[in-house]
């Protein structure tokens, strides 16, 4: 288990509370669930040659477009100062305390992504720029001991510096077989660790009457089959047991 920066955790917990009070967490969670439901229903690996990549990309784009269109129509979010815009082709949710960018966890990880290995900002200009801004706020360049400073300015400690990290990624993951989703908030950075801290914000529970939808068993989200068809039930034929004397029961 990764040990995140405790100051980053405190900052994320504060942001999560403010997002929840504004209604933003519930709003995004509902949008994620609906987008994933629609795309699971039209996922056609056999007839349309869909695969994990097409499902993930389509869902990510649909979610971004949906939030861009629906956030302005929410009176509660408007009252909380939440604004949606597009930057570098991606939807950003601007709040008074932070800017939130959506990140889809890799399809194969389902709801169990590796935050140490599954994410890289190099292929996204917007995410890379956001991570660099957090890095600059939280990890300022060290002072050269040979240089004579013009002014004696105290360097901020970690607890103070992390408050200036305004870039937040909302990571969401989903399972193909069960349709269950999960979400996390993370503070990205440009260091090798990728994250200052990560904290969960929601985790869907399976319907109480459906014990098979836990998603924890082998192959629950491997994408090898859509999972709509029931597993084949073996046909068993009972043969009479032969007694020692040769007579049958």
mmCIF file of C-alpha atoms in Angstrom:
data_model
loop_
_atom_site.group_PDB
_atom_site.id
_atom_site.type_symbol
_atom_site.label_atom_id
_atom_site.label_comp_id
_atom_site.label_asym_id
_atom_site.label_seq_id
_atom_site.Cartn_x
_atom_site.Cartn_y
_atom_site.Cartn_z
ATOM 1 C CA UNK A 1 0.000 0.000 0.000
ATOM 2 C CA UNK A 2 1.353 3.398 -0.981
ATOM 3 C CA UNK A 3 2.152 5.839 1.798
ATOM 4 C CA UNK A 4 0.957 9.196 0.517
ATOM 5 C CA UNK A 5 2.134 12.529 1.836
ATOM 6 C CA UNK A 6 0.085 13.207 4.992
ATOM 7 C CA UNK A 7 -0.105 16.953 4.237
ATOM 8 C CA UNK A 8 -1.478 16.126 0.795
ATOM 9 C CA UNK A 9 -4.054 13.840 2.391
ATOM 10 C CA UNK A 10 -5.246 16.610 4.692
ATOM 11 C CA UNK A 11 -5.586 18.972 1.733
ATOM 12 C CA UNK A 12 -7.465 16.370 -0.329
ATOM 13 C CA UNK A 13 -9.841 15.575 2.521
ATOM 14 C CA UNK A 14 -10.638 19.272 2.812
ATOM 15 C CA UNK A 15 -11.245 19.527 -0.934
ATOM 16 C CA UNK A 16 -13.391 16.388 -0.944
ATOM 17 C CA UNK A 17 -15.584 17.880 1.762
ATOM 18 C CA UNK A 18 -16.028 21.130 -0.130
ATOM 19 C CA UNK A 19 -16.770 19.278 -3.391
ATOM 20 C CA UNK A 20 -19.332 17.088 -1.630
ATOM 21 C CA UNK A 21 -21.031 20.066 0.001
ATOM 22 C CA UNK A 22 -21.295 21.726 -3.412
ATOM 23 C CA UNK A 23 -22.919 18.581 -4.842
ATOM 24 C CA UNK A 24 -20.071 18.025 -7.297
ATOM 25 C CA UNK A 25 -19.165 14.491 -6.159
ATOM 26 C CA UNK A 26 -22.723 13.181 -6.460
ATOM 27 C CA UNK A 27 -23.129 14.948 -9.797
ATOM 28 C CA UNK A 28 -20.033 13.354 -11.314
ATOM 29 C CA UNK A 29 -20.759 9.937 -9.806
ATOM 30 C CA UNK A 30 -24.241 9.897 -11.343
ATOM 31 C CA UNK A 31 -22.852 10.978 -14.719
ATOM 32 C CA UNK A 32 -20.173 8.263 -14.620
ATOM 33 C CA UNK A 33 -22.737 5.569 -13.781
ATOM 34 C CA UNK A 34 -25.075 6.629 -16.572
ATOM 35 C CA UNK A 35 -22.349 6.917 -19.218
ATOM 36 C CA UNK A 36 -20.928 3.526 -18.269
ATOM 37 C CA UNK A 37 -24.379 1.904 -18.308
ATOM 38 C CA UNK A 38 -25.166 3.213 -21.789
ATOM 39 C CA UNK A 39 -21.834 2.180 -23.251
ATOM 40 C CA UNK A 40 -21.923 -1.279 -21.655
ATOM 41 C CA UNK A 41 -25.317 -1.868 -23.288
ATOM 42 C CA UNK A 42 -24.074 -0.951 -26.751
ATOM 43 C CA UNK A 43 -20.686 -2.645 -26.437
ATOM 44 C CA UNK A 44 -20.482 -5.206 -29.300
ATOM 45 C CA UNK A 45 -17.172 -7.111 -29.423
ATOM 46 C CA UNK A 46 -18.501 -9.643 -31.948
ATOM 47 C CA UNK A 47 -20.758 -7.669 -34.268
ATOM 48 C CA UNK A 48 -19.034 -4.259 -34.136
ATOM 49 C CA UNK A 49 -15.519 -5.475 -33.183
ATOM 50 C CA UNK A 50 -15.451 -3.303 -30.087
ATOM 51 C CA UNK A 51 -12.646 -3.833 -27.609
ATOM 52 C CA UNK A 52 -11.400 -2.402 -24.335
ATOM 53 C CA UNK A 53 -9.872 0.617 -26.049
ATOM 54 C CA UNK A 54 -13.027 1.640 -27.902
ATOM 55 C CA UNK A 55 -15.134 1.263 -24.759
ATOM 56 C CA UNK A 56 -12.747 3.296 -22.602
ATOM 57 C CA UNK A 57 -12.218 6.095 -25.114
ATOM 58 C CA UNK A 58 -15.916 6.373 -25.924
ATOM 59 C CA UNK A 59 -16.855 6.487 -22.240
ATOM 60 C CA UNK A 60 -14.200 9.084 -21.446
ATOM 61 C CA UNK A 61 -15.325 11.337 -24.282
ATOM 62 C CA UNK A 62 -19.007 10.889 -23.469
ATOM 63 C CA UNK A 63 -18.422 11.762 -19.819
ATOM 64 C CA UNK A 64 -16.391 14.850 -20.683
ATOM 65 C CA UNK A 65 -18.994 16.079 -23.153
ATOM 66 C CA UNK A 66 -21.840 15.308 -20.765
ATOM 67 C CA UNK A 67 -20.326 17.300 -17.896
ATOM 68 C CA UNK A 68 -19.444 20.188 -20.184
ATOM 69 C CA UNK A 69 -23.081 20.365 -21.277
ATOM 70 C CA UNK A 70 -24.846 19.639 -17.985
ATOM 71 C CA UNK A 71 -22.791 21.463 -15.335
ATOM 72 C CA UNK A 72 -23.998 24.909 -16.540
ATOM 73 C CA UNK A 73 -27.608 23.699 -16.211
ATOM 74 C CA UNK A 74 -27.214 22.775 -12.538
ATOM 75 C CA UNK A 75 -28.464 25.594 -10.311
ATOM 76 C CA UNK A 76 -26.772 24.027 -7.272
ATOM 77 C CA UNK A 77 -23.380 23.853 -8.958
ATOM 78 C CA UNK A 78 -23.704 27.368 -10.325
ATOM 79 C CA UNK A 79 -24.542 28.621 -6.835
ATOM 80 C CA UNK A 80 -21.407 26.860 -5.529
ATOM 81 C CA UNK A 81 -19.259 28.581 -8.147
ATOM 82 C CA UNK A 82 -18.598 25.498 -10.280
ATOM 83 C CA UNK A 83 -17.899 26.242 -13.951
ATOM 84 C CA UNK A 84 -17.068 23.804 -16.768
ATOM 85 C CA UNK A 85 -14.728 24.654 -19.615
ATOM 86 C CA UNK A 86 -12.594 22.941 -22.208
ATOM 87 C CA UNK A 87 -8.791 23.101 -22.053
ATOM 88 C CA UNK A 88 -6.485 21.214 -24.419
ATOM 89 C CA UNK A 89 -9.545 19.332 -25.652
ATOM 90 C CA UNK A 90 -10.523 18.074 -22.183
ATOM 91 C CA UNK A 91 -13.264 19.153 -19.792
ATOM 92 C CA UNK A 92 -12.143 20.957 -16.629
ATOM 93 C CA UNK A 93 -14.436 21.656 -13.689
ATOM 94 C CA UNK A 94 -13.389 24.926 -12.073
ATOM 95 C CA UNK A 95 -14.306 25.388 -8.405
ATOM 96 C CA UNK A 96 -13.390 28.237 -6.050
ATOM 97 C CA UNK A 97 -10.679 26.088 -4.459
ATOM 98 C CA UNK A 98 -9.374 23.865 -7.244
ATOM 99 C CA UNK A 99 -9.587 22.846 -10.895
ATOM 100 C CA UNK A 100 -10.737 19.274 -11.438
ATOM 101 C CA UNK A 101 -9.760 17.152 -14.450
ATOM 102 C CA UNK A 102 -11.268 13.743 -15.233
ATOM 103 C CA UNK A 103 -8.997 10.714 -15.637
ATOM 104 C CA UNK A 104 -10.191 7.245 -16.669
ATOM 105 C CA UNK A 105 -8.389 4.349 -14.967
ATOM 106 C CA UNK A 106 -7.069 1.705 -17.394
ATOM 107 C CA UNK A 107 -9.783 -0.688 -18.526
ATOM 108 C CA UNK A 108 -7.937 -3.795 -17.393
ATOM 109 C CA UNK A 109 -7.609 -2.543 -13.837
ATOM 110 C CA UNK A 110 -11.363 -2.250 -13.334
ATOM 111 C CA UNK A 111 -11.860 -0.645 -9.950
ATOM 112 C CA UNK A 112 -8.392 -1.580 -8.707
ATOM 113 C CA UNK A 113 -5.911 0.664 -10.533
ATOM 114 C CA UNK A 114 -2.281 0.863 -9.477
ATOM 115 C CA UNK A 115 -1.679 4.506 -8.763
ATOM 116 C CA UNK A 116 2.051 3.854 -8.813
ATOM 117 C CA UNK A 117 2.181 2.240 -12.258
ATOM 118 C CA UNK A 118 -1.004 2.891 -14.261
ATOM 119 C CA UNK A 119 -0.781 6.645 -14.847
ATOM 120 C CA UNK A 120 1.511 8.839 -16.912
ATOM 121 C CA UNK A 121 0.994 12.491 -17.803
ATOM 122 C CA UNK A 122 3.492 12.601 -20.686
ATOM 123 C CA UNK A 123 0.888 11.878 -23.391
ATOM 124 C CA UNK A 124 -1.513 14.643 -22.286
ATOM 125 C CA UNK A 125 -0.560 18.294 -22.585
ATOM 126 C CA UNK A 126 -3.269 19.417 -20.193
ATOM 127 C CA UNK A 127 -2.501 16.848 -17.489
ATOM 128 C CA UNK A 128 1.227 17.403 -17.782
ATOM 129 C CA UNK A 129 0.779 21.160 -17.360
ATOM 130 C CA UNK A 130 -1.459 20.616 -14.326
ATOM 131 C CA UNK A 131 1.042 18.237 -12.724
ATOM 132 C CA UNK A 132 3.851 20.738 -13.315
ATOM 133 C CA UNK A 133 1.868 23.511 -11.615
ATOM 134 C CA UNK A 134 1.358 21.355 -8.527
ATOM 135 C CA UNK A 135 5.024 20.366 -8.603
ATOM 136 C CA UNK A 136 6.109 23.999 -8.712
ATOM 137 C CA UNK A 137 3.846 24.864 -5.771
ATOM 138 C CA UNK A 138 4.735 21.879 -3.628
ATOM 139 C CA UNK A 139 8.366 21.194 -4.576
ATOM 140 C CA UNK A 140 10.001 24.603 -5.147
ATOM 141 C CA UNK A 141 13.562 24.506 -6.527
ATOM 142 C CA UNK A 142 16.155 24.237 -3.762
ATOM 143 C CA UNK A 143 18.146 27.340 -2.982
ATOM 144 C CA UNK A 144 21.724 27.356 -4.278
ATOM 145 C CA UNK A 145 23.974 27.530 -1.182
ATOM 146 C CA UNK A 146 26.644 29.358 -3.211
ATOM 147 C CA UNK A 147 24.261 32.137 -4.256
ATOM 148 C CA UNK A 148 23.775 35.203 -2.118
ATOM 149 C CA UNK A 149 20.027 35.825 -1.732
ATOM 150 C CA UNK A 150 18.773 39.345 -2.294
ATOM 151 C CA UNK A 151 16.151 38.904 0.407
ATOM 152 C CA UNK A 152 15.839 36.513 3.295
ATOM 153 C CA UNK A 153 12.488 34.893 2.535
ATOM 154 C CA UNK A 154 11.410 31.824 4.529
ATOM 155 C CA UNK A 155 10.675 28.785 2.411
ATOM 156 C CA UNK A 156 7.140 27.420 2.967
ATOM 157 C CA UNK A 157 6.849 24.095 4.736
ATOM 158 C CA UNK A 158 4.958 21.186 3.225
ATOM 159 C CA UNK A 159 1.727 21.844 5.131
ATOM 160 C CA UNK A 160 1.579 25.395 3.788
ATOM 161 C CA UNK A 161 2.872 24.617 0.283
ATOM 162 C CA UNK A 162 0.333 21.889 -0.466
ATOM 163 C CA UNK A 163 -2.532 24.341 0.017
ATOM 164 C CA UNK A 164 -1.357 26.059 -3.170
ATOM 165 C CA UNK A 165 -1.800 22.848 -5.187
ATOM 166 C CA UNK A 166 -4.982 23.709 -7.073
ATOM 167 C CA UNK A 167 -4.826 20.931 -9.669
ATOM 168 C CA UNK A 168 -6.931 17.876 -8.797
ATOM 169 C CA UNK A 169 -7.562 14.781 -10.895
ATOM 170 C CA UNK A 170 -10.805 12.868 -10.408
ATOM 171 C CA UNK A 171 -9.949 9.297 -11.379
ATOM 172 C CA UNK A 172 -12.792 6.917 -12.142
ATOM 173 C CA UNK A 173 -12.788 3.209 -12.799
ATOM 174 C CA UNK A 174 -15.488 0.744 -13.784
ATOM 175 C CA UNK A 175 -16.103 -2.952 -14.254
ATOM 176 C CA UNK A 176 -17.458 -4.375 -17.476
ATOM 177 C CA UNK A 177 -19.227 -7.396 -16.014
ATOM 178 C CA UNK A 178 -20.882 -5.774 -13.003
ATOM 179 C CA UNK A 179 -21.237 -2.172 -14.185
ATOM 180 C CA UNK A 180 -20.000 -0.955 -10.798
ATOM 181 C CA UNK A 181 -17.872 2.198 -10.657
ATOM 182 C CA UNK A 182 -15.493 3.896 -8.231
ATOM 183 C CA UNK A 183 -13.860 7.295 -7.938
ATOM 184 C CA UNK A 184 -10.806 8.864 -6.323
ATOM 185 C CA UNK A 185 -9.367 12.344 -5.939
ATOM 186 C CA UNK A 186 -5.656 12.774 -6.491
ATOM 187 C CA UNK A 187 -3.086 15.563 -6.406
ATOM 188 C CA UNK A 188 -0.861 14.975 -9.455
ATOM 189 C CA UNK A 189 2.775 16.000 -9.549
ATOM 190 C CA UNK A 190 5.611 15.876 -12.048
ATOM 191 C CA UNK A 191 7.840 13.707 -9.861
ATOM 192 C CA UNK A 192 8.412 10.004 -10.499
ATOM 193 C CA UNK A 193 5.735 9.093 -7.936
ATOM 194 C CA UNK A 194 3.062 10.872 -10.077
ATOM 195 C CA UNK A 195 0.894 11.671 -7.044
ATOM 196 C CA UNK A 196 1.289 13.708 -3.871
ATOM 197 C CA UNK A 197 -1.734 11.957 -2.386
ATOM 198 C CA UNK A 198 -4.840 10.030 -3.430
ATOM 199 C CA UNK A 199 -8.092 9.503 -1.524
ATOM 200 C CA UNK A 200 -11.308 7.570 -2.388
ATOM 201 C CA UNK A 201 -14.552 9.452 -2.976
ATOM 202 C CA UNK A 202 -17.027 6.718 -3.951
ATOM 203 C CA UNK A 203 -17.273 2.950 -4.327
ATOM 204 C CA UNK A 204 -20.439 1.397 -5.780
ATOM 205 C CA UNK A 205 -21.867 -1.541 -3.866
ATOM 206 C CA UNK A 206 -23.584 -4.410 -5.701
ATOM 207 C CA UNK A 207 -27.349 -4.788 -5.331
ATOM 208 C CA UNK A 208 -28.157 -6.682 -2.151
ATOM 209 C CA UNK A 209 -30.133 -9.355 -4.007
ATOM 210 C CA UNK A 210 -27.312 -10.091 -6.471
ATOM 211 C CA UNK A 211 -24.445 -11.763 -4.623
ATOM 212 C CA UNK A 212 -22.729 -12.636 -7.918
ATOM 213 C CA UNK A 213 -22.039 -8.983 -8.766
ATOM 214 C CA UNK A 214 -19.217 -8.447 -6.277
ATOM 215 C CA UNK A 215 -16.654 -8.040 -9.031
ATOM 216 C CA UNK A 216 -13.933 -9.508 -6.804
ATOM 217 C CA UNK A 217 -13.655 -12.929 -8.393
ATOM 218 C CA UNK A 218 -11.169 -13.919 -11.104
ATOM 219 C CA UNK A 219 -12.002 -12.446 -14.473
ATOM 220 C CA UNK A 220 -14.626 -10.085 -13.136
ATOM 221 C CA UNK A 221 -13.356 -7.223 -15.274
ATOM 222 C CA UNK A 222 -10.878 -8.778 -17.691
ATOM 223 C CA UNK A 223 -12.960 -7.824 -20.739
ATOM 224 C CA UNK A 224 -12.672 -11.277 -22.278
ATOM 225 C CA UNK A 225 -16.442 -11.598 -22.403
ATOM 226 C CA UNK A 226 -19.219 -9.117 -21.913
ATOM 227 C CA UNK A 227 -20.760 -11.308 -19.233
ATOM 228 C CA UNK A 228 -24.398 -11.024 -20.308
ATOM 229 C CA UNK A 229 -24.695 -14.698 -21.155
ATOM 230 C CA UNK A 230 -25.009 -17.128 -18.240
ATOM 231 C CA UNK A 231 -22.206 -19.630 -17.726
ATOM 232 C CA UNK A 232 -22.936 -23.091 -19.208
ATOM 233 C CA UNK A 233 -24.294 -25.594 -16.692
ATOM 234 C CA UNK A 234 -22.866 -29.123 -17.067
ATOM 235 C CA UNK A 235 -25.401 -31.857 -17.752
ATOM 236 C CA UNK A 236 -24.998 -34.752 -15.285
ATOM 237 C CA UNK A 237 -26.396 -38.268 -15.754
ATOM 238 C CA UNK A 238 -26.575 -40.532 -12.707
ATOM 239 C CA UNK A 239 -25.833 -44.185 -13.349
ATOM 240 C CA UNK A 240 -27.055 -46.950 -10.977
ATOM 241 C CA UNK A 241 -24.350 -48.251 -8.663
ATOM 242 C CA UNK A 242 -23.413 -51.947 -9.110
ATOM 243 C CA UNK A 243 -23.566 -54.101 -5.943
ATOM 244 C CA UNK A 244 -21.044 -56.811 -5.133
ATOM 245 C CA UNK A 245 -23.396 -59.617 -6.129
ATOM 246 C CA UNK A 246 -23.924 -58.180 -9.556
ATOM 247 C CA UNK A 247 -27.439 -56.986 -8.821
ATOM 248 C CA UNK A 248 -28.272 -53.369 -9.516
ATOM 249 C CA UNK A 249 -30.025 -50.988 -7.139
#
